[in-house]
Coordinates of C-alpha atoms and ligand atoms in Angstrom, one line a residue:
M38 CA 150.9 -136.6 63.3
N39 CA 148.6 -133.9 64.7
H40 CA 145.5 -132.8 63.0
T41 CA 143.5 -129.5 63.1
R42 CA 140.5 -128.4 61.1
L43 CA 141.9 -124.9 60.8
L44 CA 145.5 -123.9 61.2
I45 CA 146.2 -120.1 61.5
I46 CA 149.8 -119.2 60.8
G47 CA 150.7 -115.9 62.4
S48 CA 149.9 -113.9 65.5
G49 CA 149.4 -110.3 64.5
P50 CA 146.0 -108.6 64.3
A51 CA 145.0 -110.8 61.3
G52 CA 145.9 -114.1 63.0
Y53 CA 144.3 -113.3 66.4
T54 CA 141.2 -111.9 64.8
A55 CA 140.9 -115.0 62.7
G56 CA 141.2 -117.0 65.9
I57 CA 138.4 -115.0 67.6
Y58 CA 136.0 -115.5 64.7
A59 CA 137.0 -119.1 64.0
G60 CA 136.8 -119.9 67.7
R61 CA 133.3 -118.4 68.0
A62 CA 132.3 -120.6 64.9
N63 CA 133.4 -123.7 67.0
L64 CA 136.2 -124.6 64.6
S65 CA 138.7 -125.1 67.5
P66 CA 141.5 -123.6 65.5
T67 CA 145.2 -124.0 66.2
L68 CA 147.3 -120.8 65.9
L69 CA 151.0 -120.8 65.3
E70 CA 152.4 -117.7 67.1
G71 CA 155.8 -117.8 65.3
F72 CA 159.0 -116.0 66.2
Q73 CA 157.3 -112.7 67.1
P74 CA 154.1 -113.3 69.1
G75 CA 151.8 -110.3 68.6
G76 CA 153.4 -109.5 65.3
Q77 CA 154.9 -106.2 64.1
L78 CA 152.8 -104.0 66.3
T79 CA 154.6 -105.2 69.4
I80 CA 157.7 -103.4 68.3
T81 CA 155.9 -100.1 68.0
T82 CA 154.9 -97.9 71.0
E83 CA 151.4 -96.6 71.2
V84 CA 148.7 -97.2 68.7
E85 CA 146.6 -94.1 68.2
N86 CA 144.5 -95.1 65.3
F87 CA 142.8 -98.4 66.4
P88 CA 139.1 -97.7 66.9
G89 CA 137.9 -98.1 70.4
W90 CA 140.8 -96.4 72.2
P91 CA 140.3 -92.7 72.0
D92 CA 143.4 -92.0 74.0
G93 CA 145.6 -94.5 72.3
V94 CA 146.6 -97.9 73.5
D95 CA 149.9 -99.6 74.3
A96 CA 150.7 -101.9 71.3
N97 CA 151.6 -104.9 73.5
E98 CA 148.4 -104.5 75.6
L99 CA 146.3 -104.4 72.4
M100 CA 147.9 -107.6 71.1
D101 CA 147.6 -109.3 74.4
N102 CA 143.9 -108.5 74.6
M103 CA 143.4 -109.9 71.1
R104 CA 145.3 -113.0 72.1
R105 CA 143.2 -113.6 75.2
Q106 CA 140.0 -112.9 73.3
A107 CA 141.0 -115.7 70.7
E108 CA 141.9 -118.1 73.6
R109 CA 138.6 -117.4 75.3
F110 CA 136.8 -118.9 72.3
G111 CA 138.9 -122.0 72.1
T112 CA 141.8 -121.1 69.9
K113 CA 144.8 -123.2 70.8
M114 CA 148.1 -121.2 70.8
L115 CA 151.4 -122.9 69.8
P116 CA 154.7 -121.0 70.3
N117 CA 156.0 -122.4 67.0
A118 CA 156.6 -121.3 63.5
A119 CA 155.9 -123.2 60.3
T120 CA 159.1 -124.2 58.5
Q121 CA 157.7 -126.3 55.7
V122 CA 154.3 -126.4 54.0
D123 CA 152.7 -128.6 51.4
L124 CA 149.5 -127.2 50.0
G125 CA 149.5 -129.7 47.1
I126 CA 148.0 -132.5 49.2
R127 CA 144.8 -132.8 51.3
P128 CA 144.7 -132.4 54.2
F129 CA 147.4 -129.8 53.9
H130 CA 150.7 -130.7 55.5
V131 CA 152.8 -128.4 57.8
T132 CA 156.1 -129.0 59.6
L133 CA 156.9 -126.8 62.6
D134 CA 160.2 -125.6 63.9
D135 CA 160.2 -128.2 66.7
G136 CA 160.0 -130.9 64.1
S137 CA 156.4 -131.8 64.7
E138 CA 154.1 -132.6 61.8
W139 CA 150.6 -131.3 61.4
T140 CA 147.8 -131.8 58.9
A141 CA 145.0 -129.2 58.4
D142 CA 141.8 -129.1 56.4
S143 CA 142.1 -125.4 56.0
I144 CA 144.8 -122.8 56.5
I145 CA 144.8 -119.0 57.1
I146 CA 148.1 -117.4 56.3
A147 CA 148.7 -114.3 58.5
T148 CA 152.5 -114.2 58.5
G149 CA 152.7 -110.5 58.1
A150 CA 155.7 -108.6 56.8
S151 CA 159.3 -107.9 58.1
A152 CA 161.5 -104.8 58.2
K153 CA 163.6 -104.1 55.2
Y154 CA 167.3 -103.2 55.3
L155 CA 169.3 -101.2 52.8
G156 CA 171.5 -104.1 51.9
L157 CA 174.8 -102.6 53.0
S158 CA 177.3 -105.1 54.3
D159 CA 177.9 -102.7 57.3
E160 CA 174.3 -103.3 58.4
Q161 CA 175.2 -107.0 59.1
K162 CA 178.5 -106.1 60.5
F163 CA 177.0 -103.7 63.1
M164 CA 173.8 -105.5 63.7
G165 CA 173.0 -105.2 67.4
R166 CA 176.0 -102.9 67.8
G167 CA 174.4 -99.7 66.6
V168 CA 172.1 -100.9 63.8
S169 CA 168.5 -101.6 64.5
A170 CA 165.1 -101.8 62.7
C171 CA 163.1 -101.1 65.9
A172 CA 163.4 -97.8 67.8
T173 CA 161.0 -99.0 70.5
C174 CA 163.1 -102.1 71.2
D175 CA 166.5 -100.5 71.1
G176 CA 166.0 -96.7 71.6
F177 CA 166.6 -97.0 75.3
F178 CA 170.3 -97.8 74.6
Y179 CA 170.7 -94.4 72.9
R180 CA 169.7 -92.0 75.7
K181 CA 171.4 -88.7 75.3
K182 CA 173.2 -90.0 72.2
V183 CA 173.1 -89.1 68.6
V184 CA 171.1 -91.3 66.2
A185 CA 170.0 -91.4 62.6
V186 CA 166.7 -92.9 61.2
V187 CA 166.5 -93.8 57.5
G188 CA 163.2 -93.4 55.7
G189 CA 160.6 -90.8 54.9
G190 CA 157.3 -92.6 55.6
D191 CA 155.1 -92.8 58.7
T192 CA 157.3 -95.4 60.4
A193 CA 160.4 -93.3 60.0
C194 CA 158.7 -90.2 61.3
E195 CA 157.2 -92.1 64.2
E196 CA 160.6 -93.7 65.1
A197 CA 162.4 -90.3 64.8
S198 CA 159.8 -88.7 67.1
Y199 CA 160.1 -91.5 69.6
L200 CA 163.9 -91.4 69.6
A201 CA 163.8 -87.6 70.0
G202 CA 162.4 -88.3 73.4
L203 CA 165.5 -90.2 74.4
A204 CA 168.4 -89.2 72.3
S205 CA 170.2 -85.8 72.3
K206 CA 169.9 -85.5 68.5
V207 CA 168.1 -87.4 65.7
Y208 CA 168.9 -87.1 62.0
L209 CA 166.2 -88.3 59.6
I210 CA 167.9 -89.5 56.4
V211 CA 165.4 -89.1 53.5
R212 CA 166.4 -90.0 49.9
K213 CA 163.7 -87.8 48.3
P214 CA 163.4 -84.0 48.6
F215 CA 160.1 -84.6 50.6
L216 CA 158.6 -86.8 53.2
R217 CA 156.1 -89.4 52.2
A218 CA 154.6 -89.6 55.7
S219 CA 151.1 -88.3 56.5
K220 CA 150.7 -84.5 57.2
I221 CA 150.3 -84.9 61.0
M222 CA 153.5 -87.0 61.2
Q223 CA 155.4 -84.6 59.0
E224 CA 154.4 -81.7 61.2
R225 CA 155.5 -83.6 64.3
V226 CA 158.9 -84.2 62.8
M227 CA 159.4 -80.7 61.4
G228 CA 158.3 -79.1 64.6
N229 CA 160.7 -81.1 66.8
E230 CA 163.8 -79.1 67.5
K231 CA 165.9 -82.3 68.2
I232 CA 165.2 -83.7 64.7
E233 CA 167.1 -82.6 61.7
V234 CA 165.9 -83.8 58.3
L235 CA 168.6 -84.6 55.7
F236 CA 166.7 -84.5 52.4
E237 CA 168.1 -86.0 49.2
T238 CA 170.6 -88.0 51.2
N239 CA 171.6 -91.7 50.9
T240 CA 173.7 -93.9 53.1
L241 CA 176.8 -95.4 51.5
G242 CA 178.2 -97.2 54.6
L243 CA 178.8 -97.2 58.3
Y244 CA 182.1 -96.9 60.3
G245 CA 183.3 -97.6 63.8
E246 CA 185.7 -99.7 65.8
N247 CA 183.4 -101.8 68.1
G248 CA 180.1 -100.3 67.2
V249 CA 178.6 -97.6 64.9
E250 CA 180.5 -94.3 65.2
G251 CA 179.2 -92.7 62.1
A252 CA 177.7 -93.0 58.6
H253 CA 179.1 -92.3 55.2
L254 CA 176.5 -90.2 53.5
V255 CA 176.0 -88.7 50.0
Y256 CA 173.9 -85.6 49.3
R257 CA 172.3 -85.4 45.8
K258 CA 173.9 -88.5 44.5
G259 CA 174.8 -88.3 40.8
E260 CA 174.0 -84.6 40.5
S261 CA 176.6 -81.9 39.7
D262 CA 176.5 -80.7 43.3
E263 CA 176.9 -84.2 44.8
R264 CA 178.6 -84.1 48.2
K265 CA 180.0 -87.0 50.2
Y266 CA 180.5 -86.6 53.9
D267 CA 180.7 -88.4 57.2
L268 CA 178.1 -88.0 59.9
P269 CA 179.1 -89.0 63.5
I270 CA 176.3 -91.0 65.1
D271 CA 175.9 -93.7 67.7
G272 CA 172.9 -95.5 66.4
F273 CA 171.5 -96.2 62.9
F274 CA 167.8 -97.1 62.7
L275 CA 166.1 -98.5 59.5
A276 CA 162.5 -97.5 58.8
I277 CA 162.3 -98.1 55.1
G278 CA 159.3 -100.4 54.9
H279 CA 158.7 -104.1 55.0
H280 CA 158.7 -107.3 52.9
P281 CA 155.9 -109.9 53.2
N282 CA 156.7 -113.2 54.8
S283 CA 155.4 -115.3 52.0
E284 CA 158.4 -117.4 50.8
L285 CA 157.1 -120.6 52.4
F286 CA 154.0 -120.6 50.2
A287 CA 155.6 -119.5 46.9
P288 CA 155.3 -123.0 45.2
W289 CA 151.6 -123.0 45.5
L290 CA 150.3 -119.4 45.7
Q291 CA 150.5 -116.5 43.3
R292 CA 152.6 -113.6 44.6
D293 CA 153.0 -110.1 43.2
E294 CA 156.4 -108.7 42.1
N295 CA 157.1 -107.7 45.8
G296 CA 156.1 -111.0 47.2
Y297 CA 152.6 -110.1 48.5
I298 CA 150.2 -113.0 48.2
V299 CA 147.6 -112.4 45.6
T300 CA 144.0 -113.0 46.6
E301 CA 140.7 -112.9 44.7
G302 CA 139.3 -109.4 44.6
D303 CA 138.8 -108.0 48.0
T304 CA 138.4 -111.4 49.6
P305 CA 141.2 -113.3 51.4
C306 CA 140.6 -116.4 49.1
T307 CA 143.7 -117.7 47.3
A308 CA 143.6 -120.0 44.2
V309 CA 143.8 -123.0 46.5
P310 CA 140.4 -123.7 48.0
G311 CA 140.6 -123.8 51.8
V312 CA 143.7 -121.6 51.9
Y313 CA 143.3 -117.9 52.8
A314 CA 145.8 -115.0 53.2
A315 CA 145.0 -112.2 55.6
G316 CA 146.8 -109.1 56.9
D317 CA 150.0 -107.5 55.7
V318 CA 151.2 -110.7 53.9
A319 CA 148.5 -110.0 51.3
D320 CA 148.2 -106.2 51.6
P321 CA 150.7 -104.1 49.7
K322 CA 148.5 -101.0 50.0
Y323 CA 147.0 -100.3 53.4
R324 CA 149.1 -102.2 55.9
Q325 CA 147.1 -101.1 58.9
A326 CA 146.3 -103.1 62.1
V327 CA 142.6 -102.4 61.8
I328 CA 142.5 -103.6 58.2
A329 CA 144.6 -106.7 59.0
A330 CA 142.1 -107.5 61.8
G331 CA 139.2 -107.1 59.3
S332 CA 140.8 -109.4 56.8
G333 CA 141.5 -111.9 59.5
A334 CA 137.8 -111.9 60.3
K335 CA 136.9 -112.4 56.6
A336 CA 139.4 -115.3 56.3
A337 CA 137.8 -117.1 59.3
M338 CA 134.3 -116.6 57.8
E339 CA 135.5 -118.0 54.5
A340 CA 137.2 -120.9 56.2
E341 CA 134.0 -121.7 58.2
K342 CA 132.0 -121.7 55.0
F343 CA 134.6 -124.0 53.3
L344 CA 134.7 -126.4 56.2
S345 CA 130.9 -126.6 56.6
E346 CA 130.5 -127.4 52.9
K347 CA 133.2 -130.0 53.0
Ligands
LIG1014 P1 156.5 -96.6 53.5 O1 156.6 -97.6 52.4 O2 155.3 -95.8 53.6 O3 157.8 -95.7 53.5 C1 159.1 -96.2 53.3 C2 160.0 -95.0 53.3 O4 161.4 -95.5 53.2 C3 159.9 -94.1 52.1 O5 160.1 -92.8 52.5 C4 160.9 -94.6 51.1 O6 161.4 -93.6 50.3 C5 162.0 -95.0 52.1 N1 162.9 -96.0 51.5 C6 162.5 -97.2 50.9 N2 163.6 -97.9 50.5 C7 164.7 -97.1 50.7 C8 166.0 -97.2 50.5 N3 166.6 -98.2 49.9 N4 166.8 -96.1 50.8 C9 166.3 -95.0 51.4 N5 165.0 -94.9 51.7 C10 164.2 -95.9 51.3 O7 156.7 -97.6 54.8 P2 156.3 -97.2 56.3 O8 156.9 -98.4 57.0 O9 156.7 -95.9 56.7 O10 154.7 -97.3 56.3 C11 154.0 -98.4 55.9 C12 152.5 -98.2 56.1 O11 152.2 -98.2 57.5 C13 152.1 -96.9 55.5 O12 150.8 -97.1 54.9 C14 152.0 -96.0 56.7 O13 151.0 -94.9 56.5 C15 151.5 -96.9 57.8 N6 151.9 -96.5 59.1 C16 151.1 -95.8 59.9 C17 151.4 -95.3 61.2 C18 150.4 -94.6 62.0 O14 149.3 -94.3 61.5 N7 150.7 -94.2 63.2 C19 152.7 -95.6 61.7 C20 153.6 -96.3 60.8 C21 153.2 -96.7 59.6 P3 160.6 -93.0 49.0 O15 159.5 -92.1 49.6 O16 161.6 -92.4 48.3 O17 160.0 -94.2 48.3

């Protein structure tokens, strides 16, 4: 059995920033980097809105810098994910994916959120063969091809713009008659001649022999002028939001109707003393790297207070 005073679960901006602050407070934290070291940001391209980089910064470089900064102050990184957690005993008990057992006096949950899918059986069928939830990861395979992106938020617009730099044509499939994305992103999409926005359109399924060859779409579903048609495409990208990775903690912590961990006011404190939730796993509203980093700092400060009073 291994023991740590503070276990940080997750390696996005919240987790690494918690590591920086807790490390500087001499807590010698242990940080579980999980299945996606660096978190969601590592599957985007450039980050333009993180303060301190007026010309933007490569997302992987940003996360690597945060990681090194946490390590510099003594945060121990483990390339593992938590598979079982018991917050009902003290010290808390955590099992990792390599079977090792850990106890911790305090825990910061910074497990983030994961991409959502439409729930079509064809998404599973064509996963990795034309279906993707990450344009930056897979866009390269669609050079000079025709792709579709589903969603009307900032992520969808960003992915469509990125793919337009590679593909010959990008369709943006939007279920509403308008885009939800910020004005600047909307303008980028509407001003790009390679992108065609299909408003009021839903996806019914995908077709193809060995990979995606097209999508079955419906325009104005349920209306008198409803129209079903097939759109030939080579790639189908999902950009319809995310769900929080909070299932592991469900028996002990309150979650909202979408699974986000509920914390006290604007603090990262949960109802279990010594357990904190930071970043996107507890943020249904803002979901921004800079805000996740800020909440990671708060969580580490709370953990430090808790451990010093203990
Ligand atoms: P959002 O929740 O903002 O948008 C999700 C989009 O997907 C909406 O248009 C929604 O439609 C659509 N959608 C959801 N479910 C379905 C479905 N079943 N079928 C079809 N369409 C669906 O998520 P994002 O990931 O875009 O953004 C999350 C947050 O991150 C936001 O706050 C955003 O501003 C931020 N962000 C900022 C960036 C930047 O600044 N560079 C880049 C990327 C994200 P509807 O509108 O009808 O609900």
